[in-house]
Short mmCIF file of C-alpha atoms in Angstrom, two decimals:
data_model
loop_
_atom_site.label_atom_id
_atom_site.label_comp_id
_atom_site.label_asym_id
_atom_site.label_seq_id
_atom_site.Cartn_x
_atom_site.Cartn_y
_atom_site.Cartn_z
CA ASP A 1 0.00 0.00 0.00
CA ARG A 2 2.82 2.41 0.78
CA ASP A 3 4.51 1.77 -2.57
CA VAL A 4 1.30 2.01 -4.61
CA THR A 5 -0.59 4.84 -2.94
CA GLY A 6 2.28 6.73 -1.33
CA VAL A 7 0.66 6.59 2.11
CA GLN A 8 3.02 6.83 5.05
CA THR A 9 3.68 3.66 7.00
CA CYS A 10 2.46 5.12 10.31
CA ALA A 11 -0.94 5.87 8.73
CA LEU A 12 -1.82 2.16 8.51
CA PRO A 13 -1.72 1.24 12.23
CA ILE A 14 -3.22 4.60 13.24
CA SER A 15 -6.13 4.30 10.80
CA LYS A 16 -6.75 0.66 11.69
CA THR A 17 -6.73 1.48 15.41
CA LEU A 18 -9.09 4.44 14.97
CA THR A 19 -11.55 2.47 12.86
CA GLU A 20 -11.65 -0.35 15.41
CA ILE A 21 -12.07 1.89 18.48
CA PRO A 22 -15.92 1.67 18.40
CA PHE A 23 -15.76 -2.12 18.40
CA GLN A 24 -12.98 -2.25 21.02
CA VAL A 25 -15.08 -0.04 23.33
CA LEU A 26 -18.70 -0.99 22.64
CA PHE A 27 -18.30 -4.78 22.70
CA PRO A 28 -16.48 -4.88 26.09
CA PHE A 29 -18.87 -2.22 27.43
CA PHE A 30 -22.06 -4.19 26.76
CA TYR A 31 -20.53 -7.54 27.72
CA ILE A 32 -19.11 -6.30 31.03
CA TRP A 33 -22.25 -4.29 31.77
CA PHE A 34 -24.46 -7.38 31.43
CA ILE A 35 -22.12 -9.76 33.29
CA TYR A 36 -21.47 -7.25 36.10
CA TRP A 37 -25.19 -6.63 36.59
CA TYR A 38 -26.30 -10.24 36.11
CA THR A 39 -23.84 -11.60 38.68
CA GLY A 40 -24.82 -8.91 41.20
CA GLN A 41 -21.40 -7.38 41.71
CA ILE A 42 -20.81 -4.51 44.09
CA GLY A 43 -21.68 -0.99 42.95
CA MET A 44 -24.52 -1.84 40.55
CA GLU A 45 -27.92 -2.01 42.20
CA SER A 46 -29.82 -1.57 38.94
CA TRP A 47 -29.00 -2.26 35.31
CA LEU A 48 -29.15 1.50 34.71
CA ASP A 49 -26.11 1.96 36.96
CA GLY A 50 -23.90 0.64 34.20
CA PHE A 51 -24.37 3.62 31.91
CA PRO A 52 -22.33 6.85 31.97
CA GLY A 53 -23.62 9.34 34.47
CA ARG A 54 -24.82 6.72 36.93
CA MET A 55 -21.89 4.32 37.23
CA ASN A 56 -19.74 4.51 40.36
CA TRP A 57 -15.96 4.65 40.45
CA ARG A 58 -15.52 0.91 41.10
CA TYR A 59 -17.45 -0.17 38.04
CA GLY A 60 -15.88 2.63 35.96
CA MET A 61 -12.38 1.42 36.83
CA PHE A 62 -13.40 -2.19 36.16
CA LEU A 63 -14.70 -1.22 32.71
CA SER A 64 -11.67 0.95 31.88
CA ILE A 65 -9.14 -1.76 32.77
CA SER A 66 -11.05 -4.30 30.67
CA ILE A 67 -11.06 -1.97 27.66
CA VAL A 68 -7.31 -1.30 28.03
CA ALA A 69 -6.70 -5.07 28.15
CA CYS A 70 -8.67 -5.40 24.90
CA PHE A 71 -6.43 -2.80 23.25
CA VAL A 72 -3.34 -4.68 24.47
CA ALA A 73 -4.69 -7.88 22.93
CA GLN A 74 -5.41 -5.99 19.71
CA GLY A 75 -1.84 -4.71 19.60
CA LEU A 76 -0.51 -8.22 20.15
CA GLY A 77 -2.63 -9.38 17.21
CA PHE A 78 -1.17 -6.59 15.07
CA LEU A 79 2.36 -7.60 16.04
CA ILE A 80 1.85 -11.29 15.27
CA GLY A 81 0.10 -10.48 11.99
CA ILE A 82 2.96 -8.24 10.87
CA LEU A 83 5.65 -10.76 11.80
CA CYS A 84 3.86 -13.61 10.03
CA ILE A 85 2.44 -11.64 7.11
CA ASN A 86 3.66 -14.18 4.55
CA SER A 87 2.53 -17.31 6.39
CA SER A 88 -0.92 -17.84 7.86
CA ASN A 89 0.16 -21.15 9.40
CA SER A 90 2.98 -19.45 11.31
CA SER A 91 0.57 -16.74 12.43
CA THR A 92 -1.90 -19.29 13.78
CA LEU A 93 0.79 -21.30 15.54
CA LEU A 94 2.44 -18.25 17.08
CA SER A 95 -0.84 -16.70 18.22
CA CYS A 96 -2.03 -19.94 19.86
CA SER A 97 1.33 -20.43 21.57
CA SER A 98 1.29 -16.84 22.79
CA LEU A 99 -2.21 -17.17 24.24
CA ILE A 100 -1.32 -20.37 26.05
CA PHE A 101 1.80 -18.74 27.48
CA ILE A 102 -0.09 -15.60 28.52
CA PHE A 103 -2.87 -17.44 30.31
CA LEU A 104 -0.66 -20.06 31.95
CA PHE A 105 1.47 -17.39 33.61
CA SER A 106 -1.37 -14.99 34.42
CA GLY A 107 -2.13 -16.42 37.85
CA PHE A 108 -5.56 -17.63 36.76
CA PHE A 109 -4.91 -21.38 36.79
CA VAL A 110 -2.08 -21.38 39.33
CA LYS A 111 -1.75 -18.43 41.66
CA ILE A 112 1.49 -16.51 41.35
CA VAL A 113 2.11 -16.80 45.08
CA GLU A 114 2.10 -20.60 44.65
CA MET A 115 4.68 -20.51 41.86
CA GLY A 116 8.34 -20.92 42.56
CA PRO A 117 10.64 -17.90 42.47
CA GLN A 118 12.33 -19.41 39.40
CA VAL A 119 9.20 -18.89 37.27
CA GLN A 120 7.51 -15.91 38.92
CA TRP A 121 9.51 -13.45 36.83
CA ILE A 122 7.94 -14.91 33.68
CA THR A 123 4.52 -13.63 34.79
CA TYR A 124 5.65 -10.05 34.09
CA PHE A 125 5.41 -10.84 30.36
CA SER A 126 1.69 -11.66 30.69
CA PHE A 127 -0.61 -8.66 30.49
CA ILE A 128 -3.50 -10.85 31.67
CA ARG A 129 -1.80 -11.05 35.06
CA PHE A 130 -2.00 -7.31 35.65
CA SER A 131 -5.55 -6.97 34.35
CA LEU A 132 -6.68 -9.96 36.44
CA GLU A 133 -5.07 -8.69 39.63
CA SER A 134 -6.49 -5.21 39.08
CA LEU A 135 -10.00 -6.58 38.61
CA VAL A 136 -9.71 -8.78 41.69
CA ILE A 137 -8.61 -5.79 43.80
CA LEU A 138 -11.49 -3.69 42.46
CA LEU A 139 -14.06 -6.38 43.17
CA TYR A 140 -12.93 -7.52 46.61
CA GLY A 141 -10.68 -4.73 47.88
CA GLN A 142 -10.76 -0.97 48.27
CA GLY A 143 -12.68 -1.07 51.55
CA ARG A 144 -15.41 -3.48 50.43
CA CYS A 145 -15.38 -5.44 53.67
CA GLY A 146 -15.47 -2.26 55.71
CA LEU A 147 -14.03 -2.01 59.21
CA ILE A 148 -14.26 -4.21 62.28
CA PRO A 149 -14.46 -2.91 65.85
CA VAL A 150 -11.43 -3.03 68.08
CA PRO A 151 -11.87 -5.51 70.96
CA GLY A 152 -13.27 -3.64 73.96
CA THR A 153 -14.62 -0.74 71.90
CA LYS A 154 -17.56 -0.15 69.57
CA GLU A 155 -15.77 2.05 67.06
CA PRO A 156 -14.72 0.27 63.85
CA THR A 157 -11.14 1.26 63.27
CA VAL A 158 -9.42 -1.91 62.04
CA PRO A 159 -9.90 -2.69 58.32
CA THR A 160 -10.70 -6.26 57.43
CA GLU A 161 -8.67 -8.08 54.77
CA PRO A 162 -10.78 -9.95 52.21
CA ALA A 163 -10.06 -13.65 51.96
CA VAL A 164 -9.79 -13.43 48.17
CA LEU A 165 -7.02 -10.83 48.32
CA TYR A 166 -5.27 -12.89 50.97
CA ALA A 167 -5.41 -15.97 48.72
CA PHE A 168 -3.84 -14.03 45.82
CA ASN A 169 -1.41 -12.18 48.12
CA LEU A 170 -2.78 -8.84 46.91
CA HIS A 171 -3.32 -5.53 48.66
CA ASP A 172 -5.19 -2.35 47.84
CA GLU A 173 -1.97 -0.47 47.12
CA ASP A 174 -1.15 -2.98 44.34
CA LEU A 175 -3.92 -1.57 42.13
CA TRP A 176 -2.07 1.33 40.51
CA PRO A 177 1.23 -0.54 39.94
CA ASN A 178 -0.75 -3.20 38.07
CA ILE A 179 -2.43 -0.49 35.99
CA TYR A 180 0.95 1.05 35.18
CA TRP A 181 2.29 -2.35 34.11
CA LEU A 182 -0.77 -2.88 31.91
CA LEU A 183 -0.28 0.51 30.24
CA GLY A 184 3.40 -0.33 29.78
CA HIS A 185 2.45 -3.52 27.94
CA LEU A 186 0.13 -1.46 25.73
CA ILE A 187 2.86 1.02 24.79
CA VAL A 188 5.62 -1.57 24.28
CA ILE A 189 3.50 -3.86 22.10
CA ARG A 190 2.24 -0.97 19.97
CA VAL A 191 5.74 0.40 19.48
CA ALA A 192 7.08 -3.08 18.62
CA ALA A 193 4.29 -3.54 16.06
CA PHE A 194 5.09 -0.17 14.47
CA ILE A 195 8.82 -0.97 14.30
CA ALA A 196 8.07 -4.36 12.74
CA LEU A 197 5.76 -2.75 10.18
CA LYS A 198 8.28 -0.01 9.43
CA SER A 199 11.08 -2.51 8.89
CA LEU A 200 8.81 -4.59 6.66
CA ALA A 201 7.84 -1.61 4.52
CA ASN A 202 11.36 -0.19 4.43
CA PRO A 203 14.11 -2.85 4.67
CA LYS A 204 16.71 -0.09 5.09
CA PHE A 205 15.03 1.16 8.27
CA PHE A 206 17.64 -0.53 10.48
CA ASN A 207 20.62 0.05 8.21
CA VAL A 208 23.56 1.76 9.91
CA ASN A 209 25.88 4.02 7.98
CA ILE A 210 29.26 2.86 9.24
CA SER A 211 31.08 5.53 7.27
CA ALA A 212 29.41 8.21 9.40
CA CYS A 213 31.62 7.14 12.31
CA GLY A 214 35.27 7.67 11.54
CA CYS A 215 36.39 5.28 14.23
CA PHE A 216 34.68 2.42 12.39
CA ASN A 217 36.18 3.11 8.96
CA VAL A 218 38.95 0.65 9.69
CA PHE A 219 36.46 -2.21 9.39
CA ARG A 220 35.74 -1.28 5.79
CA LYS A 221 39.28 -2.37 4.84
CA ILE A 222 38.48 -5.93 5.86
CA PRO A 223 36.94 -7.60 2.77
CA LEU A 224 34.99 -10.20 4.74
CA ILE A 225 32.84 -7.70 6.63
CA PRO A 226 31.07 -6.12 3.60
CA ARG A 227 30.44 -9.58 2.19
CA ALA A 228 28.95 -10.73 5.46
CA VAL A 229 26.73 -7.65 5.67
CA ASN A 230 25.44 -8.18 2.12
CA ALA A 231 24.77 -11.83 2.84
CA LEU A 232 22.79 -10.93 5.94
CA ARG A 233 20.71 -8.44 3.99
CA LYS A 234 19.89 -11.06 1.37
CA GLU A 235 18.92 -13.59 3.99
CA THR A 236 16.66 -11.30 6.01
CA LYS A 237 13.51 -13.32 5.32
CA PHE A 238 15.25 -16.53 6.27
CA LEU A 239 16.47 -15.01 9.53
CA VAL A 240 12.98 -13.77 10.35
CA LYS A 241 11.51 -17.22 9.78
CA LEU A 242 14.29 -18.78 11.84
CA LEU A 243 13.58 -16.33 14.64
CA LEU A 244 9.88 -17.21 14.56
CA VAL A 245 10.71 -20.90 14.75
CA TRP A 246 12.92 -20.30 17.78
CA LEU A 247 10.19 -18.21 19.41
CA VAL A 248 7.70 -21.03 18.90
CA ILE A 249 10.16 -23.53 20.36
CA LEU A 250 10.73 -21.22 23.32
CA PHE A 251 6.99 -20.93 23.92
CA LEU A 252 6.59 -24.72 23.76
CA VAL A 253 9.43 -25.19 26.24
CA LEU A 254 7.85 -22.67 28.58
CA ILE A 255 4.52 -24.48 28.29
CA VAL A 256 6.19 -27.77 29.22
CA VAL A 257 7.89 -26.10 32.18
CA ALA A 258 4.57 -24.58 33.25
CA VAL A 259 2.84 -27.97 33.10
CA ILE A 260 5.60 -29.52 35.19
CA VAL A 261 5.33 -26.71 37.75
CA ILE A 262 1.56 -27.11 37.89
CA MET A 263 1.90 -30.85 38.47
CA ILE A 264 4.44 -30.27 41.24
CA VAL A 265 2.25 -27.66 42.93
CA LEU A 266 -0.84 -29.87 42.73
CA ASN A 267 1.11 -32.79 44.12
CA GLU A 268 2.33 -30.71 47.07
CA MET A 269 -1.19 -29.39 47.69
CA ARG A 270 -2.55 -32.94 47.71
CA TRP A 271 0.00 -34.03 50.31
#
């Protein structure tokens, strides 16, 4: 499209994002509104409380975090589609592997507090973790259980800790750090998708002019270096496919490790 119509590369992701904003907002809005009201969650006494002007802060934050998570998932889809633009099979395999990885290390199936310290750092690559923890804090934290009276007095001054937050090892002050992490995932994935699209549209996007640095001119006298650089440029597509294969293998290895960890945790819980 850029070569035929002369449209700038940045116009494609921006236009696609803008055209999909109504769907990315309306679909989560109506789905969450119905589920939140139907399950009788806190802060929605009537189905009218889910519309702007009547919704409280708890439901508004719940809805906002869900919409941001949808935009993160959309950006991940853009990134995978750009990387695997020439192979639909690779796109399907990579997207399925990514979803399995994201959900396995989100804390949904196995709580993060029950994972070993060797694998807990992997959960930072799952944006579902931060959206899930934020939603759990909004539903069961932020003063929902109220206060309990101090023994010997009638004044409630000691806040109660919800059992759900205790099970997930979460606290009210963890809400905003999780939101910041979720926004960080949104920015990083969008920027990575733009860089991938830019490099695909312009193969010279990452080219470095060695002659601009005088200290590196000595390498131009070595005949093997220019040949190696030209060979790498010719084999760019092969290197990209090789990188995708290694990413898929890495995801499969992580899945196997996750299954082993889950089996170990379940075995310990049984004993």
